[in-house]
Amino acid sequence: MPDKQAAGLLNAQINRELYSSYLYLSFSNFYIEKGLAGFGNWFHVQAQEELDHALLLLRYLQNNEMPVRFSGVEPPPPQTHSLLEPFQAALSHERFVTGSIHAVYEAAQQDGDYRTMQFLDWFIKEQAEEETSVSELLKKLELFGDDPRSLYLLDQELAGRVYAAPTLTL
């Protein structure tokens, strides 16, 4: 059974993942309103992934008979004006989430909570992928600038992204 300290941190992580989903939905909406449905699709898929992360954490606590505590989800910041800003904010946010997952892992490690550590291994790998993905897209946007042809092609590429539910075994 997970330690109470880890359980508290996992509950907080559920809230962070829900906020992430909410944030990415706002970014999706921003791009759709700008006429970049592919960018909107990319962030919509991100929002779905973050919601699933929250649900995985929730199920882990439930399966281990630990209390689940819900808290309010803060609204995302106001809409941005630059096509770069959502990706810059997403990269910063993903780094923050990575740090919070590392903190849960460290607490579990200190308590000898090997079950939680093993569970979090998937999240640690996932966060590395998330940071890389956002970073690569940000670099492309910085390279392309406001070139309409490049943005069009990238928008078409991002429109092809589809959601794939995680295959983590609890």
mmCIF file of N, CA and C in Angstrom, residues 67-167:
data_model
loop_
_atom_site.group_PDB
_atom_site.id
_atom_site.type_symbol
_atom_site.label_atom_id
_atom_site.label_comp_id
_atom_site.label_asym_id
_atom_site.label_seq_id
_atom_site.Cartn_x
_atom_site.Cartn_y
_atom_site.Cartn_z
ATOM 1 N N PRO A 67 -7.282 7.171 -0.032
ATOM 2 C CA PRO A 67 -8.329 8.180 -0.249
ATOM 3 C C PRO A 67 -8.027 9.067 -1.456
ATOM 4 N N VAL A 68 -9.074 9.402 -2.174
ATOM 5 C CA VAL A 68 -8.974 10.316 -3.303
ATOM 6 C C VAL A 68 -9.574 11.641 -2.864
ATOM 7 N N ARG A 69 -8.834 12.692 -3.046
ATOM 8 C CA ARG A 69 -9.278 14.037 -2.660
ATOM 9 C C ARG A 69 -9.274 14.929 -3.901
ATOM 10 N N PHE A 70 -10.451 15.423 -4.248
ATOM 11 C CA PHE A 70 -10.562 16.317 -5.391
ATOM 12 C C PHE A 70 -10.469 17.759 -4.926
ATOM 13 N N SER A 71 -9.862 18.578 -5.743
ATOM 14 C CA SER A 71 -9.806 20.004 -5.450
ATOM 15 C C SER A 71 -10.152 20.755 -6.731
ATOM 16 N N GLY A 72 -10.384 22.037 -6.599
ATOM 17 C CA GLY A 72 -10.760 22.842 -7.751
ATOM 18 C C GLY A 72 -9.645 22.956 -8.770
ATOM 19 N N VAL A 73 -10.043 23.089 -10.006
ATOM 20 C CA VAL A 73 -9.086 23.268 -11.090
ATOM 21 C C VAL A 73 -9.092 24.743 -11.468
ATOM 22 N N GLU A 74 -7.917 25.345 -11.409
ATOM 23 C CA GLU A 74 -7.777 26.762 -11.740
ATOM 24 C C GLU A 74 -8.075 26.991 -13.225
ATOM 25 N N PRO A 75 -8.636 28.134 -13.557
ATOM 26 C CA PRO A 75 -8.826 28.433 -14.980
ATOM 27 C C PRO A 75 -7.481 28.721 -15.647
ATOM 28 N N PRO A 76 -7.377 28.424 -16.937
ATOM 29 C CA PRO A 76 -6.131 28.732 -17.636
ATOM 30 C C PRO A 76 -5.964 30.237 -17.777
ATOM 31 N N PRO A 77 -4.745 30.681 -18.055
ATOM 32 C CA PRO A 77 -4.514 32.129 -18.228
ATOM 33 C C PRO A 77 -5.271 32.645 -19.451
ATOM 34 N N PRO A 78 -5.395 33.958 -19.556
ATOM 35 C CA PRO A 78 -6.085 34.543 -20.716
ATOM 36 C C PRO A 78 -5.432 34.124 -22.032
ATOM 37 N N GLN A 79 -6.216 34.210 -23.092
ATOM 38 C CA GLN A 79 -5.725 33.847 -24.421
ATOM 39 C C GLN A 79 -4.484 34.655 -24.787
ATOM 40 N N THR A 80 -3.656 34.041 -25.591
ATOM 41 C CA THR A 80 -2.422 34.684 -26.033
ATOM 42 C C THR A 80 -2.635 35.378 -27.379
ATOM 43 N N HIS A 81 -1.626 36.065 -27.839
ATOM 44 C CA HIS A 81 -1.704 36.766 -29.113
ATOM 45 C C HIS A 81 -0.703 36.234 -30.126
ATOM 46 N N SER A 82 0.273 35.500 -29.676
ATOM 47 C CA SER A 82 1.335 34.990 -30.530
ATOM 48 C C SER A 82 1.122 33.501 -30.784
ATOM 49 N N LEU A 83 1.463 33.052 -31.984
ATOM 50 C CA LEU A 83 1.357 31.632 -32.295
ATOM 51 C C LEU A 83 2.376 30.804 -31.524
ATOM 52 N N LEU A 84 3.441 31.446 -31.061
ATOM 53 C CA LEU A 84 4.477 30.748 -30.287
ATOM 54 C C LEU A 84 4.092 30.550 -28.823
ATOM 55 N N GLU A 85 3.362 31.494 -28.264
ATOM 56 C CA GLU A 85 3.121 31.508 -26.819
ATOM 57 C C GLU A 85 2.509 30.219 -26.257
ATOM 58 N N PRO A 86 1.515 29.618 -26.898
ATOM 59 C CA PRO A 86 0.996 28.374 -26.321
ATOM 60 C C PRO A 86 2.041 27.264 -26.223
ATOM 61 N N PHE A 87 2.906 27.166 -27.223
ATOM 62 C CA PHE A 87 3.939 26.129 -27.166
ATOM 63 C C PHE A 87 5.010 26.466 -26.138
ATOM 64 N N GLN A 88 5.332 27.734 -26.000
ATOM 65 C CA GLN A 88 6.275 28.139 -24.955
ATOM 66 C C GLN A 88 5.699 27.826 -23.575
ATOM 67 N N ALA A 89 4.427 28.156 -23.391
ATOM 68 C CA ALA A 89 3.764 27.886 -22.111
ATOM 69 C C ALA A 89 3.644 26.387 -21.876
ATOM 70 N N ALA A 90 3.360 25.625 -22.930
ATOM 71 C CA ALA A 90 3.232 24.172 -22.793
ATOM 72 C C ALA A 90 4.553 23.539 -22.375
ATOM 73 N N LEU A 91 5.651 23.998 -22.959
ATOM 74 C CA LEU A 91 6.962 23.449 -22.591
ATOM 75 C C LEU A 91 7.277 23.761 -21.130
ATOM 76 N N SER A 92 7.040 24.976 -20.727
ATOM 77 C CA SER A 92 7.257 25.354 -19.327
ATOM 78 C C SER A 92 6.378 24.527 -18.401
ATOM 79 N N HIS A 93 5.137 24.342 -18.789
ATOM 80 C CA HIS A 93 4.206 23.571 -17.963
ATOM 81 C C HIS A 93 4.628 22.097 -17.885
ATOM 82 N N GLU A 94 5.037 21.528 -18.994
ATOM 83 C CA GLU A 94 5.469 20.121 -18.980
ATOM 84 C C GLU A 94 6.685 19.931 -18.079
ATOM 85 N N ARG A 95 7.580 20.900 -18.086
ATOM 86 C CA ARG A 95 8.738 20.818 -17.187
ATOM 87 C C ARG A 95 8.302 20.889 -15.732
ATOM 88 N N PHE A 96 7.326 21.724 -15.439
ATOM 89 C CA PHE A 96 6.773 21.805 -14.085
ATOM 90 C C PHE A 96 6.152 20.465 -13.680
ATOM 91 N N VAL A 97 5.375 19.868 -14.568
ATOM 92 C CA VAL A 97 4.732 18.583 -14.273
ATOM 93 C C VAL A 97 5.786 17.501 -14.069
ATOM 94 N N THR A 98 6.822 17.516 -14.883
ATOM 95 C CA THR A 98 7.911 16.551 -14.709
ATOM 96 C C THR A 98 8.508 16.676 -13.310
ATOM 97 N N GLY A 99 8.759 17.906 -12.879
ATOM 98 C CA GLY A 99 9.300 18.120 -11.537
ATOM 99 C C GLY A 99 8.375 17.616 -10.449
ATOM 100 N N SER A 100 7.082 17.792 -10.626
ATOM 101 C CA SER A 100 6.143 17.337 -9.589
ATOM 102 C C SER A 100 6.067 15.809 -9.552
ATOM 103 N N ILE A 101 6.173 15.166 -10.697
ATOM 104 C CA ILE A 101 6.195 13.698 -10.716
ATOM 105 C C ILE A 101 7.480 13.183 -10.068
ATOM 106 N N HIS A 102 8.576 13.861 -10.324
ATOM 107 C CA HIS A 102 9.840 13.483 -9.675
ATOM 108 C C HIS A 102 9.724 13.621 -8.149
ATOM 109 N N ALA A 103 9.017 14.642 -7.695
ATOM 110 C CA ALA A 103 8.835 14.832 -6.246
ATOM 111 C C ALA A 103 8.031 13.687 -5.638
ATOM 112 N N VAL A 104 7.009 13.224 -6.347
ATOM 113 C CA VAL A 104 6.231 12.074 -5.852
ATOM 114 C C VAL A 104 7.126 10.843 -5.808
ATOM 115 N N TYR A 105 7.919 10.659 -6.850
ATOM 116 C CA TYR A 105 8.818 9.512 -6.913
ATOM 117 C C TYR A 105 9.818 9.541 -5.755
ATOM 118 N N GLU A 106 10.388 10.711 -5.506
ATOM 119 C CA GLU A 106 11.358 10.855 -4.415
ATOM 120 C C GLU A 106 10.720 10.541 -3.064
ATOM 121 N N ALA A 107 9.487 10.993 -2.857
ATOM 122 C CA ALA A 107 8.787 10.700 -1.600
ATOM 123 C C ALA A 107 8.549 9.201 -1.470
ATOM 124 N N ALA A 108 8.143 8.574 -2.552
ATOM 125 C CA ALA A 108 7.917 7.128 -2.524
ATOM 126 C C ALA A 108 9.219 6.383 -2.262
ATOM 127 N N GLN A 109 10.294 6.867 -2.857
ATOM 128 C CA GLN A 109 11.601 6.243 -2.669
ATOM 129 C C GLN A 109 12.055 6.351 -1.212
ATOM 130 N N GLN A 110 11.870 7.513 -0.617
ATOM 131 C CA GLN A 110 12.249 7.717 0.780
ATOM 132 C C GLN A 110 11.483 6.785 1.714
ATOM 133 N N ASP A 111 10.245 6.468 1.336
ATOM 134 C CA ASP A 111 9.401 5.618 2.171
ATOM 135 C C ASP A 111 9.503 4.138 1.804
ATOM 136 N N GLY A 112 10.342 3.813 0.829
ATOM 137 C CA GLY A 112 10.458 2.421 0.402
ATOM 138 C C GLY A 112 9.176 1.918 -0.255
ATOM 139 N N ASP A 113 8.443 2.816 -0.900
ATOM 140 C CA ASP A 113 7.169 2.491 -1.551
ATOM 141 C C ASP A 113 7.456 2.077 -2.996
ATOM 142 N N TYR A 114 7.905 0.831 -3.146
ATOM 143 C CA TYR A 114 8.344 0.344 -4.445
ATOM 144 C C TYR A 114 7.196 0.231 -5.446
ATOM 145 N N ARG A 115 6.017 -0.049 -4.965
ATOM 146 C CA ARG A 115 4.852 -0.154 -5.851
ATOM 147 C C ARG A 115 4.599 1.184 -6.546
ATOM 148 N N THR A 116 4.608 2.255 -5.784
ATOM 149 C CA THR A 116 4.373 3.576 -6.370
ATOM 150 C C THR A 116 5.527 3.975 -7.282
ATOM 151 N N MET A 117 6.733 3.654 -6.892
ATOM 152 C CA MET A 117 7.884 3.964 -7.741
ATOM 153 C C MET A 117 7.751 3.265 -9.094
ATOM 154 N N GLN A 118 7.380 2.005 -9.069
ATOM 155 C CA GLN A 118 7.222 1.246 -10.309
ATOM 156 C C GLN A 118 6.088 1.829 -11.147
ATOM 157 N N PHE A 119 5.000 2.207 -10.512
ATOM 158 C CA PHE A 119 3.871 2.835 -11.206
ATOM 159 C C PHE A 119 4.307 4.132 -11.878
ATOM 160 N N LEU A 120 5.122 4.922 -11.193
ATOM 161 C CA LEU A 120 5.541 6.226 -11.710
ATOM 162 C C LEU A 120 6.586 6.138 -12.817
ATOM 163 N N ASP A 121 7.234 4.980 -12.963
ATOM 164 C CA ASP A 121 8.221 4.818 -14.034
ATOM 165 C C ASP A 121 7.614 5.167 -15.394
ATOM 166 N N TRP A 122 6.370 4.735 -15.629
ATOM 167 C CA TRP A 122 5.700 5.023 -16.894
ATOM 168 C C TRP A 122 5.520 6.529 -17.067
ATOM 169 N N PHE A 123 5.114 7.219 -16.005
ATOM 170 C CA PHE A 123 4.889 8.658 -16.074
ATOM 171 C C PHE A 123 6.189 9.418 -16.340
ATOM 172 N N ILE A 124 7.280 8.951 -15.763
ATOM 173 C CA ILE A 124 8.575 9.605 -15.975
ATOM 174 C C ILE A 124 8.980 9.507 -17.443
ATOM 175 N N LYS A 125 8.806 8.327 -18.018
ATOM 176 C CA LYS A 125 9.111 8.149 -19.440
ATOM 177 C C LYS A 125 8.170 8.998 -20.291
ATOM 178 N N GLU A 126 6.911 9.010 -19.957
ATOM 179 C CA GLU A 126 5.914 9.792 -20.688
ATOM 180 C C GLU A 126 6.251 11.280 -20.674
ATOM 181 N N GLN A 127 6.682 11.780 -19.530
ATOM 182 C CA GLN A 127 7.028 13.201 -19.433
ATOM 183 C C GLN A 127 8.223 13.554 -20.312
ATOM 184 N N ALA A 128 9.186 12.661 -20.401
ATOM 185 C CA ALA A 128 10.329 12.908 -21.284
ATOM 186 C C ALA A 128 9.846 13.032 -22.731
ATOM 187 N N GLU A 129 8.926 12.163 -23.125
ATOM 188 C CA GLU A 129 8.364 12.219 -24.475
ATOM 189 C C GLU A 129 7.574 13.510 -24.687
ATOM 190 N N GLU A 130 6.801 13.900 -23.673
ATOM 191 C CA GLU A 130 5.987 15.122 -23.775
ATOM 192 C C GLU A 130 6.886 16.341 -23.970
ATOM 193 N N GLU A 131 7.924 16.459 -23.165
ATOM 194 C CA GLU A 131 8.826 17.606 -23.277
ATOM 195 C C GLU A 131 9.508 17.642 -24.643
ATOM 196 N N THR A 132 9.954 16.503 -25.122
ATOM 197 C CA THR A 132 10.618 16.441 -26.422
ATOM 198 C C THR A 132 9.671 16.847 -27.543
ATOM 199 N N SER A 133 8.465 16.339 -27.500
ATOM 200 C CA SER A 133 7.476 16.636 -28.541
ATOM 201 C C SER A 133 7.164 18.127 -28.615
ATOM 202 N N VAL A 134 6.897 18.736 -27.460
ATOM 203 C CA VAL A 134 6.589 20.167 -27.437
ATOM 204 C C VAL A 134 7.811 20.980 -27.863
ATOM 205 N N SER A 135 8.981 20.605 -27.389
ATOM 206 C CA SER A 135 10.206 21.323 -27.731
ATOM 207 C C SER A 135 10.468 21.298 -29.232
ATOM 208 N N GLU A 136 10.282 20.158 -29.856
ATOM 209 C CA GLU A 136 10.507 20.044 -31.301
ATOM 210 C C GLU A 136 9.534 20.914 -32.088
ATOM 211 N N LEU A 137 8.272 20.937 -31.676
ATOM 212 C CA LEU A 137 7.293 21.777 -32.365
ATOM 213 C C LEU A 137 7.594 23.261 -32.160
ATOM 214 N N LEU A 138 8.020 23.613 -30.979
ATOM 215 C CA LEU A 138 8.384 25.002 -30.707
ATOM 216 C C LEU A 138 9.552 25.433 -31.602
ATOM 217 N N LYS A 139 10.535 24.568 -31.752
ATOM 218 C CA LYS A 139 11.670 24.883 -32.627
ATOM 219 C C LYS A 139 11.212 25.093 -34.061
ATOM 220 N N LYS A 140 10.300 24.260 -34.536
ATOM 221 C CA LYS A 140 9.783 24.429 -35.891
ATOM 222 C C LYS A 140 9.069 25.769 -36.037
ATOM 223 N N LEU A 141 8.249 26.112 -35.064
ATOM 224 C CA LEU A 141 7.537 27.381 -35.130
ATOM 225 C C LEU A 141 8.498 28.566 -35.105
ATOM 226 N N GLU A 142 9.519 28.473 -34.293
ATOM 227 C CA GLU A 142 10.513 29.551 -34.249
ATOM 228 C C GLU A 142 11.245 29.658 -35.585
ATOM 229 N N LEU A 143 11.536 28.528 -36.195
ATOM 230 C CA LEU A 143 12.227 28.509 -37.485
ATOM 231 C C LEU A 143 11.344 29.081 -38.589
ATOM 232 N N PHE A 144 10.076 28.701 -38.613
ATOM 233 C CA PHE A 144 9.171 29.121 -39.679
ATOM 234 C C PHE A 144 8.723 30.567 -39.527
ATOM 235 N N GLY A 145 8.697 31.056 -38.287
ATOM 236 C CA GLY A 145 8.213 32.412 -38.070
ATOM 237 C C GLY A 145 6.771 32.532 -38.509
ATOM 238 N N ASP A 146 6.470 33.556 -39.250
ATOM 239 C CA ASP A 146 5.106 33.787 -39.722
ATOM 240 C C ASP A 146 4.935 33.407 -41.192
ATOM 241 N N ASP A 147 5.831 32.579 -41.721
ATOM 242 C CA ASP A 147 5.729 32.176 -43.120
ATOM 243 C C ASP A 147 4.443 31.370 -43.332
ATOM 244 N N PRO A 148 3.497 31.896 -44.107
ATOM 245 C CA PRO A 148 2.204 31.230 -44.270
ATOM 246 C C PRO A 148 2.306 29.822 -44.858
ATOM 247 N N ARG A 149 3.181 29.606 -45.795
ATOM 248 C CA ARG A 149 3.300 28.268 -46.407
ATOM 249 C C ARG A 149 3.799 27.240 -45.399
ATOM 250 N N SER A 150 4.791 27.629 -44.625
ATOM 251 C CA SER A 150 5.331 26.713 -43.620
ATOM 252 C C SER A 150 4.286 26.416 -42.550
ATOM 253 N N LEU A 151 3.579 27.451 -42.125
ATOM 254 C CA LEU A 151 2.531 27.248 -41.121
ATOM 255 C C LEU A 151 1.426 26.346 -41.658
ATOM 256 N N TYR A 152 1.083 26.529 -42.918
ATOM 257 C CA TYR A 152 0.059 25.690 -43.545
ATOM 258 C C TYR A 152 0.491 24.223 -43.539
ATOM 259 N N LEU A 153 1.715 23.969 -43.938
ATOM 260 C CA LEU A 153 2.207 22.589 -43.992
ATOM 261 C C LEU A 153 2.281 21.971 -42.592
ATOM 262 N N LEU A 154 2.747 22.745 -41.631
ATOM 263 C CA LEU A 154 2.811 22.233 -40.267
ATOM 264 C C LEU A 154 1.404 21.992 -39.720
ATOM 265 N N ASP A 155 0.483 22.886 -40.028
ATOM 266 C CA ASP A 155 -0.906 22.712 -39.597
ATOM 267 C C ASP A 155 -1.474 21.416 -40.175
ATOM 268 N N GLN A 156 -1.180 21.139 -41.433
ATOM 269 C CA GLN A 156 -1.654 19.898 -42.064
ATOM 270 C C GLN A 156 -1.047 18.674 -41.381
ATOM 271 N N GLU A 157 0.219 18.763 -41.040
ATOM 272 C CA GLU A 157 0.890 17.656 -40.343
ATOM 273 C C GLU A 157 0.236 17.405 -38.986
ATOM 274 N N LEU A 158 -0.010 18.472 -38.253
ATOM 275 C CA LEU A 158 -0.574 18.336 -36.908
ATOM 276 C C LEU A 158 -2.023 17.880 -36.937
ATOM 277 N N ALA A 159 -2.713 18.138 -38.039
ATOM 278 C CA ALA A 159 -4.101 17.690 -38.173
ATOM 279 C C ALA A 159 -4.196 16.164 -38.207
ATOM 280 N N GLY A 160 -3.115 15.509 -38.593
ATOM 281 C CA GLY A 160 -3.115 14.055 -38.690
ATOM 282 C C GLY A 160 -2.879 13.322 -37.377
ATOM 283 N N ARG A 161 -2.611 14.056 -36.333
ATOM 284 C CA ARG A 161 -2.352 13.408 -35.045
ATOM 285 C C ARG A 161 -3.648 12.821 -34.493
ATOM 286 N N VAL A 162 -3.568 11.579 -34.036
ATOM 287 C CA VAL A 162 -4.736 10.916 -33.453
ATOM 288 C C VAL A 162 -4.431 10.510 -32.024
ATOM 289 N N TYR A 163 -5.471 10.386 -31.248
ATOM 290 C CA TYR A 163 -5.321 10.024 -29.841
ATOM 291 C C TYR A 163 -5.162 8.521 -29.703
ATOM 292 N N ALA A 164 -4.220 8.114 -28.881
ATOM 293 C CA ALA A 164 -4.017 6.705 -28.537
ATOM 294 C C ALA A 164 -3.990 6.600 -27.017
ATOM 295 N N ALA A 165 -4.954 5.914 -26.458
ATOM 296 C CA ALA A 165 -5.046 5.780 -25.004
ATOM 297 C C ALA A 165 -3.818 5.055 -24.469
ATOM 298 N N PRO A 166 -3.381 5.425 -23.257
ATOM 299 C CA PRO A 166 -2.204 4.769 -22.672
ATOM 300 C C PRO A 166 -2.474 3.295 -22.389
ATOM 301 N N THR A 167 -1.420 2.512 -22.409
ATOM 302 C CA THR A 167 -1.544 1.071 -22.182
ATOM 303 C C THR A 167 -0.880 0.667 -20.872
#
